[in-house]
Amino acid sequence: MIAWKILITDGLNESGKMILQASAQVDDCTDIQPADLLRIVSRYEAMIVRGRTKVTADLLEAAKHLKVVGRAGVGVDNIDLQAAYSREITVVNAPFSTTLAVAELTLALLFNVARAIPKADQSMKKGQWIKKQLEGVELSGKTLGIIGLGNIGGAVAQRAQALGMTVLAYDIIALPSEEWARLVSLETLYAQSDFITIHVPLNEHTRGMINGAAMMSMKPGVRLICTARGGIIDESALLNNLKSGRIAAAGLDVFAQEPTGLTELIAHPNVITTPHIGAQTEEAQARAGVDIAEEVLRALSGEPLRWKVI
Ligand code: NAD
């Protein structure tokens, strides 16, 4: 018997959808616009989002029958958690599903800011041979500073060790991933790292955390990676520091405004960008679909939860 109505607003992997369809009516309204979502949300007991849908206090107020919001992935900065909590709406996510995909993209950006591979490729496609301009640096023997040593930061630390890097990390709590990195203060991390990668969530404490003052504390010539969230790095300060050469290069998967359009930061020759593809692997999307489908059904059934955010 079909018991629940579940709304999908940002797409979901087929295997996850099939799990839901076995016990619920599932409406896939991928890419639905906010006004349309506001109009129909009261029909559903659960909704599953990725990062695009903004689950605002207004939306939750309109969602009269909503019991659960599922985030197919990790970051819940697009969900008004306070509003969900006060309406007794459970929020669950799939915290391990995208860890490896984001860690591997981080490594890819690390190699790319060290060796300027996109610039090399673009020059080849123009029929050029600019070998002398393409002298990079090695990762081996360098120091990597990881800000946020959680699941993704830990996976990056483990892989960076295998590359022969010295790995420092700063986190507000000490975690099991500590074995892969030496925990230090933020000041020490800034002063000693040749490469810095950011893996904290976006929240009131981390918004603008990597600002002009932080950049001035970093080692001159540092290379910066961010696959966490736009808004953590102050993008205009980053552009200024790239222009002055204090920051040698940046690899960015996430931006304060998405989609971005072509900004001066993106156009800068020492910036390598990807359009928020951290979790975009077949494997991560399949895991996220299955994990969140199972967790949302558990939440609707009142079963114990593995990944309750609130
Ligand atoms: P996690 O919760 O396992 O790790 C986050 C770590 O940051 C934790 O150890 C936490 O203690 C630490 N932290 C929080 N606030 C901090 C602060 N102010 N200073 C220092 N450390 C702080 O999360 P995760 O799975 O590693 O994911 C990290 C982030 O990556 C997510 O929040 C999400 O925004 C982002 N992400 C991006 C993509 C993408 O597509 N690019 C995909 C998945 C996740």
mmCIF file of C-alpha atoms and ligand atoms in Angstrom:
data_model
loop_
_atom_site.group_PDB
_atom_site.id
_atom_site.type_symbol
_atom_site.label_atom_id
_atom_site.label_comp_id
_atom_site.label_asym_id
_atom_site.label_seq_id
_atom_site.Cartn_x
_atom_site.Cartn_y
_atom_site.Cartn_z
ATOM 1 C CA MET A 1 0.000 0.000 0.000
ATOM 2 C CA ILE A 2 1.317 3.476 -0.899
ATOM 3 C CA ALA A 3 1.643 5.260 2.428
ATOM 4 C CA TRP A 4 3.656 8.430 1.969
ATOM 5 C CA LYS A 5 4.076 11.190 -0.572
ATOM 6 C CA ILE A 6 7.690 12.157 -1.197
ATOM 7 C CA LEU A 7 8.872 15.071 -3.325
ATOM 8 C CA ILE A 8 12.245 15.152 -5.097
ATOM 9 C CA THR A 9 13.349 18.638 -6.129
ATOM 10 C CA ASP A 10 16.978 18.371 -7.291
ATOM 11 C CA GLY A 11 17.093 14.936 -8.894
ATOM 12 C CA LEU A 12 17.939 11.592 -7.308
ATOM 13 C CA ASN A 13 19.802 8.552 -8.564
ATOM 14 C CA GLU A 14 17.500 5.812 -9.991
ATOM 15 C CA SER A 15 18.459 3.232 -7.350
ATOM 16 C CA GLY A 16 17.418 5.647 -4.600
ATOM 17 C CA LYS A 17 14.144 6.405 -6.381
ATOM 18 C CA MET A 18 13.336 2.697 -6.696
ATOM 19 C CA ILE A 19 13.787 2.201 -2.949
ATOM 20 C CA LEU A 20 11.367 5.080 -2.282
ATOM 21 C CA GLN A 21 8.826 3.912 -4.859
ATOM 22 C CA ALA A 22 8.470 0.550 -3.127
ATOM 23 C CA SER A 23 6.651 2.206 -0.239
ATOM 24 C CA ALA A 24 5.720 5.726 -1.307
ATOM 25 C CA GLN A 25 4.292 7.893 -4.048
ATOM 26 C CA VAL A 26 7.306 9.726 -5.421
ATOM 27 C CA ASP A 27 6.974 12.937 -7.437
ATOM 28 C CA ASP A 28 10.151 13.954 -9.207
ATOM 29 C CA CYS A 29 9.910 17.725 -9.749
ATOM 30 C CA THR A 30 13.593 18.245 -10.476
ATOM 31 C CA ASP A 31 14.473 21.911 -11.102
ATOM 32 C CA ILE A 32 11.093 23.146 -9.774
ATOM 33 C CA GLN A 33 11.077 26.908 -9.256
ATOM 34 C CA PRO A 34 10.620 28.341 -5.715
ATOM 35 C CA ALA A 35 7.113 29.778 -6.352
ATOM 36 C CA ASP A 36 5.837 26.444 -7.738
ATOM 37 C CA LEU A 37 7.461 24.551 -4.877
ATOM 38 C CA LEU A 38 5.779 26.821 -2.339
ATOM 39 C CA ARG A 39 2.419 26.062 -3.997
ATOM 40 C CA ILE A 40 2.687 22.238 -3.909
ATOM 41 C CA VAL A 41 4.843 21.474 -0.862
ATOM 42 C CA SER A 42 1.867 21.023 1.501
ATOM 43 C CA ARG A 43 1.012 17.758 -0.309
ATOM 44 C CA TYR A 44 4.117 15.941 0.921
ATOM 45 C CA GLU A 45 5.304 14.170 4.064
ATOM 46 C CA ALA A 46 8.925 14.181 2.914
ATOM 47 C CA MET A 47 11.092 16.062 0.476
ATOM 48 C CA ILE A 48 14.535 15.183 -0.814
ATOM 49 C CA VAL A 49 16.868 17.945 -1.980
ATOM 50 C CA ARG A 50 20.467 18.411 -2.991
ATOM 51 C CA GLY A 51 22.136 21.832 -2.794
ATOM 52 C CA ARG A 52 19.997 23.807 -5.271
ATOM 53 C CA THR A 53 16.673 23.954 -3.419
ATOM 54 C CA LYS A 54 16.570 26.544 -0.663
ATOM 55 C CA VAL A 55 14.549 25.056 2.188
ATOM 56 C CA THR A 56 13.561 28.347 3.771
ATOM 57 C CA ALA A 57 11.416 29.148 6.824
ATOM 58 C CA ASP A 58 8.616 30.268 4.424
ATOM 59 C CA LEU A 59 8.738 26.985 2.554
ATOM 60 C CA LEU A 60 8.658 24.979 5.797
ATOM 61 C CA GLU A 61 5.705 27.026 7.033
ATOM 62 C CA ALA A 62 3.790 26.173 3.861
ATOM 63 C CA ALA A 63 4.745 22.491 4.206
ATOM 64 C CA LYS A 64 1.893 21.625 6.556
ATOM 65 C CA HIS A 65 2.360 17.828 6.379
ATOM 66 C CA LEU A 66 6.135 17.702 6.090
ATOM 67 C CA LYS A 67 7.859 15.370 8.556
ATOM 68 C CA VAL A 68 11.273 14.923 6.962
ATOM 69 C CA VAL A 69 13.735 16.800 4.767
ATOM 70 C CA GLY A 70 16.419 14.570 3.257
ATOM 71 C CA ARG A 71 19.617 16.060 1.858
ATOM 72 C CA ALA A 72 21.173 13.718 -0.716
ATOM 73 C CA GLY A 73 24.730 14.659 0.229
ATOM 74 C CA VAL A 74 26.470 16.389 3.120
ATOM 75 C CA GLY A 75 26.115 20.184 3.341
ATOM 76 C CA VAL A 76 22.869 21.383 4.921
ATOM 77 C CA ASP A 77 23.582 25.118 4.556
ATOM 78 C CA ASN A 78 20.646 25.403 2.109
ATOM 79 C CA ILE A 79 18.204 24.244 4.824
ATOM 80 C CA ASP A 80 16.914 26.565 7.557
ATOM 81 C CA LEU A 81 17.677 24.154 10.404
ATOM 82 C CA GLN A 82 16.287 26.445 13.096
ATOM 83 C CA ALA A 83 12.927 26.692 11.297
ATOM 84 C CA ALA A 84 12.853 22.918 10.741
ATOM 85 C CA TYR A 85 13.655 22.291 14.411
ATOM 86 C CA SER A 86 10.934 24.616 15.663
ATOM 87 C CA ARG A 87 8.391 22.850 13.408
ATOM 88 C CA GLU A 88 9.610 19.409 14.570
ATOM 89 C CA ILE A 89 10.645 18.505 11.037
ATOM 90 C CA THR A 90 13.479 15.981 10.993
ATOM 91 C CA VAL A 91 16.458 16.728 8.755
ATOM 92 C CA VAL A 92 18.651 13.833 7.610
ATOM 93 C CA ASN A 93 21.610 13.707 5.229
ATOM 94 C CA ALA A 94 23.965 11.172 3.645
ATOM 95 C CA PRO A 95 27.277 12.249 5.169
ATOM 96 C CA PHE A 96 29.592 9.550 3.791
ATOM 97 C CA SER A 97 28.203 9.221 0.275
ATOM 98 C CA THR A 98 30.272 11.937 -1.362
ATOM 99 C CA THR A 99 33.441 11.869 0.768
ATOM 100 C CA LEU A 100 35.697 10.085 -1.736
ATOM 101 C CA ALA A 101 34.423 12.019 -4.747
ATOM 102 C CA VAL A 102 35.164 15.381 -3.106
ATOM 103 C CA ALA A 103 38.502 14.187 -1.707
ATOM 104 C CA GLU A 104 39.576 13.015 -5.174
ATOM 105 C CA LEU A 105 38.506 16.297 -6.813
ATOM 106 C CA THR A 106 40.516 18.130 -4.155
ATOM 107 C CA LEU A 107 43.574 16.058 -5.057
ATOM 108 C CA ALA A 108 42.936 16.763 -8.753
ATOM 109 C CA LEU A 109 42.860 20.516 -8.060
ATOM 110 C CA LEU A 110 45.986 20.184 -5.939
ATOM 111 C CA PHE A 111 47.897 18.625 -8.851
ATOM 112 C CA ASN A 112 46.442 21.198 -11.221
ATOM 113 C CA VAL A 113 47.462 24.259 -9.193
ATOM 114 C CA ALA A 114 50.945 22.714 -8.851
ATOM 115 C CA ARG A 115 51.411 22.003 -12.576
ATOM 116 C CA ALA A 116 48.948 24.366 -14.381
ATOM 117 C CA ILE A 117 47.601 21.488 -16.487
ATOM 118 C CA PRO A 118 44.563 23.427 -17.859
ATOM 119 C CA LYS A 119 46.881 26.209 -19.085
ATOM 120 C CA ALA A 120 49.165 23.629 -20.698
ATOM 121 C CA ASP A 121 46.219 21.953 -22.404
ATOM 122 C CA GLN A 122 44.710 25.264 -23.611
ATOM 123 C CA SER A 123 48.066 26.271 -25.128
ATOM 124 C CA MET A 124 48.403 22.914 -26.929
ATOM 125 C CA LYS A 125 44.895 23.323 -28.365
ATOM 126 C CA LYS A 126 46.021 26.663 -29.780
ATOM 127 C CA GLY A 127 48.965 24.930 -31.476
ATOM 128 C CA GLN A 128 51.470 26.483 -29.035
ATOM 129 C CA TRP A 129 54.471 24.853 -27.312
ATOM 130 C CA ILE A 130 55.075 26.990 -24.201
ATOM 131 C CA LYS A 131 57.135 24.485 -22.218
ATOM 132 C CA LYS A 132 59.389 27.126 -20.601
ATOM 133 C CA GLN A 133 56.377 29.000 -19.141
ATOM 134 C CA LEU A 134 54.996 25.841 -17.576
ATOM 135 C CA GLU A 135 57.450 25.114 -14.803
ATOM 136 C CA GLY A 136 55.436 23.916 -11.817
ATOM 137 C CA VAL A 137 56.192 22.716 -8.311
ATOM 138 C CA GLU A 138 56.193 19.245 -6.757
ATOM 139 C CA LEU A 139 53.763 18.190 -4.062
ATOM 140 C CA SER A 140 56.203 15.756 -2.476
ATOM 141 C CA GLY A 141 58.100 17.380 0.381
ATOM 142 C CA LYS A 142 55.644 20.298 0.614
ATOM 143 C CA THR A 143 53.305 21.096 3.495
ATOM 144 C CA LEU A 144 49.555 20.808 3.044
ATOM 145 C CA GLY A 145 47.312 22.624 5.525
ATOM 146 C CA ILE A 146 43.803 21.207 5.878
ATOM 147 C CA ILE A 147 41.146 23.415 7.465
ATOM 148 C CA GLY A 148 38.393 21.083 8.704
ATOM 149 C CA LEU A 149 39.634 17.531 9.324
ATOM 150 C CA GLY A 150 36.277 15.754 9.025
ATOM 151 C CA ASN A 151 35.338 13.032 6.549
ATOM 152 C CA ILE A 152 36.592 14.813 3.422
ATOM 153 C CA GLY A 153 39.535 16.557 5.102
ATOM 154 C CA GLY A 154 40.580 13.208 6.605
ATOM 155 C CA ALA A 155 40.393 11.420 3.236
ATOM 156 C CA VAL A 156 42.480 14.212 1.682
ATOM 157 C CA ALA A 157 45.015 13.966 4.533
ATOM 158 C CA GLN A 158 45.402 10.215 4.065
ATOM 159 C CA ARG A 159 45.991 10.626 0.314
ATOM 160 C CA ALA A 160 48.364 13.572 0.769
ATOM 161 C CA GLN A 161 50.501 11.440 3.113
ATOM 162 C CA ALA A 162 50.863 8.917 0.289
ATOM 163 C CA LEU A 163 52.165 11.739 -1.928
ATOM 164 C CA GLY A 164 54.963 12.480 0.536
ATOM 165 C CA MET A 165 53.439 15.704 1.851
ATOM 166 C CA THR A 166 53.687 16.933 5.441
ATOM 167 C CA VAL A 167 50.064 17.289 6.524
ATOM 168 C CA LEU A 168 48.924 19.871 9.075
ATOM 169 C CA ALA A 169 45.289 20.346 10.051
ATOM 170 C CA TYR A 170 43.146 22.737 12.001
ATOM 171 C CA ASP A 171 39.746 21.683 13.347
ATOM 172 C CA ILE A 172 37.519 22.850 16.170
ATOM 173 C CA ILE A 173 37.371 19.272 17.473
ATOM 174 C CA ALA A 174 39.902 16.426 17.510
ATOM 175 C CA LEU A 175 38.721 13.590 15.287
ATOM 176 C CA PRO A 176 39.818 10.037 14.383
ATOM 177 C CA SER A 177 41.298 11.423 11.141
ATOM 178 C CA GLU A 178 43.913 13.004 13.408
ATOM 179 C CA GLU A 179 46.177 10.028 12.653
ATOM 180 C CA TRP A 180 46.651 11.390 9.116
ATOM 181 C CA ALA A 181 47.637 14.919 10.106
ATOM 182 C CA ARG A 182 49.293 16.950 12.850
ATOM 183 C CA LEU A 183 46.699 19.186 14.482
ATOM 184 C CA VAL A 184 47.994 22.757 14.808
ATOM 185 C CA SER A 185 46.609 26.226 15.427
ATOM 186 C CA LEU A 186 45.213 28.169 12.478
ATOM 187 C CA GLU A 187 48.126 30.616 12.775
ATOM 188 C CA THR A 188 50.689 27.804 12.483
ATOM 189 C CA LEU A 189 48.812 26.264 9.573
ATOM 190 C CA TYR A 190 48.761 29.601 7.722
ATOM 191 C CA ALA A 191 52.440 30.274 8.437
ATOM 192 C CA GLN A 192 53.758 26.843 7.397
ATOM 193 C CA SER A 193 51.572 25.577 4.555
ATOM 194 C CA ASP A 194 52.585 25.654 0.891
ATOM 195 C CA PHE A 195 49.104 24.456 -0.053
ATOM 196 C CA ILE A 196 45.898 25.046 1.922
ATOM 197 C CA THR A 197 42.639 23.187 1.363
ATOM 198 C CA ILE A 198 39.318 24.050 3.015
ATOM 199 C CA HIS A 199 36.827 21.423 4.210
ATOM 200 C CA VAL A 200 34.662 23.140 6.852
ATOM 201 C CA PRO A 201 30.881 23.503 6.490
ATOM 202 C CA LEU A 202 29.452 26.914 5.637
ATOM 203 C CA ASN A 203 27.848 28.403 8.739
ATOM 204 C CA GLU A 204 27.810 31.658 10.697
ATOM 205 C CA HIS A 205 31.342 30.956 12.016
ATOM 206 C CA THR A 206 32.953 29.980 8.719
ATOM 207 C CA ARG A 207 31.331 32.509 6.364
ATOM 208 C CA GLY A 208 34.167 34.812 5.304
ATOM 209 C CA MET A 209 36.637 32.850 7.488
ATOM 210 C CA ILE A 210 39.306 32.996 4.762
ATOM 211 C CA ASN A 211 39.368 36.793 4.513
ATOM 212 C CA GLY A 212 42.063 39.309 3.596
ATOM 213 C CA ALA A 213 43.616 39.176 7.089
ATOM 214 C CA ALA A 214 43.809 35.366 6.954
ATOM 215 C CA MET A 215 45.426 35.566 3.514
ATOM 216 C CA MET A 216 48.030 38.016 4.831
ATOM 217 C CA SER A 217 48.959 35.426 7.530
ATOM 218 C CA MET A 218 49.584 32.756 4.890
ATOM 219 C CA LYS A 219 52.993 31.949 3.457
ATOM 220 C CA PRO A 220 53.670 34.125 0.394
ATOM 221 C CA GLY A 221 53.169 32.043 -2.746
ATOM 222 C CA VAL A 222 50.658 29.712 -1.087
ATOM 223 C CA ARG A 223 48.270 27.779 -3.333
ATOM 224 C CA LEU A 224 44.672 27.626 -2.093
ATOM 225 C CA ILE A 225 41.995 24.988 -2.790
ATOM 226 C CA CYS A 226 38.316 25.125 -1.867
ATOM 227 C CA THR A 227 35.856 22.334 -2.587
ATOM 228 C CA ALA A 228 33.758 23.071 0.542
ATOM 229 C CA ARG A 229 31.319 25.950 -0.001
ATOM 230 C CA GLY A 230 31.286 29.349 -1.619
ATOM 231 C CA GLY A 231 31.174 32.128 0.973
ATOM 232 C CA ILE A 232 33.935 30.648 3.164
ATOM 233 C CA ILE A 233 36.584 32.447 1.088
ATOM 234 C CA ASP A 234 36.267 36.213 0.595
ATOM 235 C CA GLU A 235 36.458 36.170 -3.199
ATOM 236 C CA SER A 236 37.412 39.829 -3.678
ATOM 237 C CA ALA A 237 40.290 39.449 -1.169
ATOM 238 C CA LEU A 238 41.365 36.313 -3.030
ATOM 239 C CA LEU A 239 41.382 38.175 -6.344
ATOM 240 C CA ASN A 240 43.465 41.003 -4.848
ATOM 241 C CA ASN A 241 45.980 38.529 -3.421
ATOM 242 C CA LEU A 242 46.209 36.654 -6.717
ATOM 243 C CA LYS A 243 46.821 39.939 -8.527
ATOM 244 C CA SER A 244 49.589 40.885 -6.082
ATOM 245 C CA GLY A 245 51.095 37.390 -6.388
ATOM 246 C CA ARG A 246 50.886 36.761 -2.642
ATOM 247 C CA ILE A 247 48.643 33.813 -3.468
ATOM 248 C CA ALA A 248 50.244 31.941 -6.378
ATOM 249 C CA ALA A 249 47.200 29.994 -7.529
ATOM 250 C CA ALA A 250 43.742 28.864 -6.477
ATOM 251 C CA GLY A 251 41.636 25.833 -7.311
ATOM 252 C CA LEU A 252 37.931 26.453 -6.737
ATOM 253 C CA ASP A 253 34.917 24.163 -7.094
ATOM 254 C CA VAL A 254 32.499 26.373 -5.135
ATOM 255 C CA PHE A 255 31.534 30.041 -5.307
ATOM 256 C CA ALA A 256 29.605 32.626 -3.305
ATOM 257 C CA GLN A 257 27.134 32.940 -6.206
ATOM 258 C CA GLU A 258 26.255 29.835 -8.230
ATOM 259 C CA PRO A 259 25.993 29.624 -11.195
ATOM 260 C CA THR A 260 28.733 32.207 -11.386
ATOM 261 C CA GLY A 261 28.896 33.545 -14.916
ATOM 262 C CA LEU A 262 32.339 34.690 -16.008
ATOM 263 C CA THR A 263 33.799 36.775 -13.170
ATOM 264 C CA GLU A 264 37.215 38.433 -12.941
ATOM 265 C CA LEU A 265 38.213 35.795 -10.389
ATOM 266 C CA ILE A 266 37.298 32.917 -12.695
ATOM 267 C CA ALA A 267 39.064 34.578 -15.618
ATOM 268 C CA HIS A 268 42.306 35.050 -13.647
ATOM 269 C CA PRO A 269 45.069 32.984 -15.316
ATOM 270 C CA ASN A 270 46.175 31.396 -12.025
ATOM 271 C CA VAL A 271 42.719 30.257 -11.001
ATOM 272 C CA ILE A 272 41.473 26.790 -11.931
ATOM 273 C CA THR A 273 37.750 26.317 -11.589
ATOM 274 C CA THR A 274 35.114 23.595 -11.776
ATOM 275 C CA PRO A 275 31.335 24.152 -11.580
ATOM 276 C CA HIS A 276 30.623 22.574 -8.148
ATOM 277 C CA ILE A 277 31.327 19.032 -9.347
ATOM 278 C CA GLY A 278 32.796 17.728 -6.070
ATOM 279 C CA ALA A 279 30.088 15.114 -5.623
ATOM 280 C CA GLN A 280 29.484 14.536 -9.329
ATOM 281 C CA THR A 281 30.674 10.979 -9.758
ATOM 282 C CA GLU A 282 28.533 7.985 -10.684
ATOM 283 C CA GLU A 283 29.526 6.261 -7.469
ATOM 284 C CA ALA A 284 28.830 9.206 -5.152
ATOM 285 C CA GLN A 285 25.448 9.927 -6.706
ATOM 286 C CA ALA A 286 24.435 6.266 -6.442
ATOM 287 C CA ARG A 287 25.504 6.132 -2.789
ATOM 288 C CA ALA A 288 23.766 9.423 -1.982
ATOM 289 C CA GLY A 289 20.529 8.224 -3.630
ATOM 290 C CA VAL A 290 20.410 4.924 -1.762
ATOM 291 C CA ASP A 291 21.583 6.327 1.578
ATOM 292 C CA ILE A 292 19.090 9.189 1.632
ATOM 293 C CA ALA A 293 16.179 7.053 0.370
ATOM 294 C CA GLU A 294 16.723 4.520 3.152
ATOM 295 C CA GLU A 295 17.176 7.230 5.779
ATOM 296 C CA VAL A 296 14.056 9.181 4.763
ATOM 297 C CA LEU A 297 11.947 6.006 4.879
ATOM 298 C CA ARG A 298 13.377 5.185 8.304
ATOM 299 C CA ALA A 299 12.513 8.691 9.517
ATOM 300 C CA LEU A 300 8.952 8.406 8.180
ATOM 301 C CA SER A 301 8.557 5.004 9.874
ATOM 302 C CA GLY A 302 9.879 6.293 13.191
ATOM 303 C CA GLU A 303 12.852 3.902 13.094
ATOM 304 C CA PRO A 304 16.243 4.774 14.638
ATOM 305 C CA LEU A 305 18.236 7.111 12.394
ATOM 306 C CA ARG A 306 21.858 6.865 11.325
ATOM 307 C CA TRP A 307 22.315 10.394 10.034
ATOM 308 C CA LYS A 308 19.975 12.753 11.829
ATOM 309 C CA VAL A 309 21.110 16.370 11.481
ATOM 310 C CA ILE A 310 18.281 17.647 13.727
HETATM 311 P P1 NAD B 1 32.415 16.806 8.178
HETATM 312 O O1 NAD B 1 31.311 17.289 9.035
HETATM 313 O O2 NAD B 1 32.815 15.370 8.239
HETATM 314 O O3 NAD B 1 33.736 17.685 8.447
HETATM 315 C C1 NAD B 1 33.714 19.058 8.661
HETATM 316 C C2 NAD B 1 34.788 19.362 9.672
HETATM 317 O O4 NAD B 1 34.904 20.781 9.819
HETATM 318 C C3 NAD B 1 34.481 18.793 11.069
HETATM 319 O O5 NAD B 1 35.566 18.037 11.526
HETATM 320 C C4 NAD B 1 34.259 20.041 11.924
HETATM 321 O O6 NAD B 1 34.669 19.875 13.264
HETATM 322 C C5 NAD B 1 35.122 21.051 11.192
HETATM 323 N N1 NAD B 1 34.742 22.433 11.460
HETATM 324 C C6 NAD B 1 33.513 22.970 11.535
HETATM 325 N N2 NAD B 1 33.590 24.293 11.777
HETATM 326 C C7 NAD B 1 34.911 24.583 11.859
HETATM 327 C C8 NAD B 1 35.627 25.782 12.087
HETATM 328 N N3 NAD B 1 34.990 26.938 12.298
HETATM 329 N N4 NAD B 1 36.972 25.720 12.102
HETATM 330 C C9 NAD B 1 37.616 24.541 11.906
HETATM 331 N N5 NAD B 1 36.985 23.385 11.682
HETATM 332 C C10 NAD B 1 35.656 23.405 11.652
HETATM 333 O O7 NAD B 1 32.011 17.203 6.690
HETATM 334 P P2 NAD B 1 32.655 16.656 5.341
HETATM 335 O O8 NAD B 1 31.889 15.477 4.862
HETATM 336 O O9 NAD B 1 34.112 16.544 5.501
HETATM 337 O O10 NAD B 1 32.268 17.875 4.365
HETATM 338 C C11 NAD B 1 32.830 19.160 4.542
HETATM 339 C C12 NAD B 1 32.108 20.144 3.653
HETATM 340 O O11 NAD B 1 32.374 19.857 2.281
HETATM 341 C C13 NAD B 1 30.569 20.069 3.741
HETATM 342 O O12 NAD B 1 30.055 20.808 4.824
HETATM 343 C C14 NAD B 1 30.123 20.621 2.421
HETATM 344 O O13 NAD B 1 29.860 22.008 2.534
HETATM 345 C C15 NAD B 1 31.330 20.421 1.509
HETATM 346 N N6 NAD B 1 30.999 19.520 0.393
HETATM 347 C C16 NAD B 1 31.185 19.984 -0.870
HETATM 348 C C17 NAD B 1 30.854 19.168 -1.943
HETATM 349 C C18 NAD B 1 31.066 19.627 -3.361
HETATM 350 O O14 NAD B 1 30.327 19.200 -4.243
HETATM 351 N N7 NAD B 1 32.054 20.456 -3.633
HETATM 352 C C19 NAD B 1 30.312 17.887 -1.713
HETATM 353 C C20 NAD B 1 30.185 17.440 -0.403
HETATM 354 C C21 NAD B 1 30.520 18.268 0.658
#
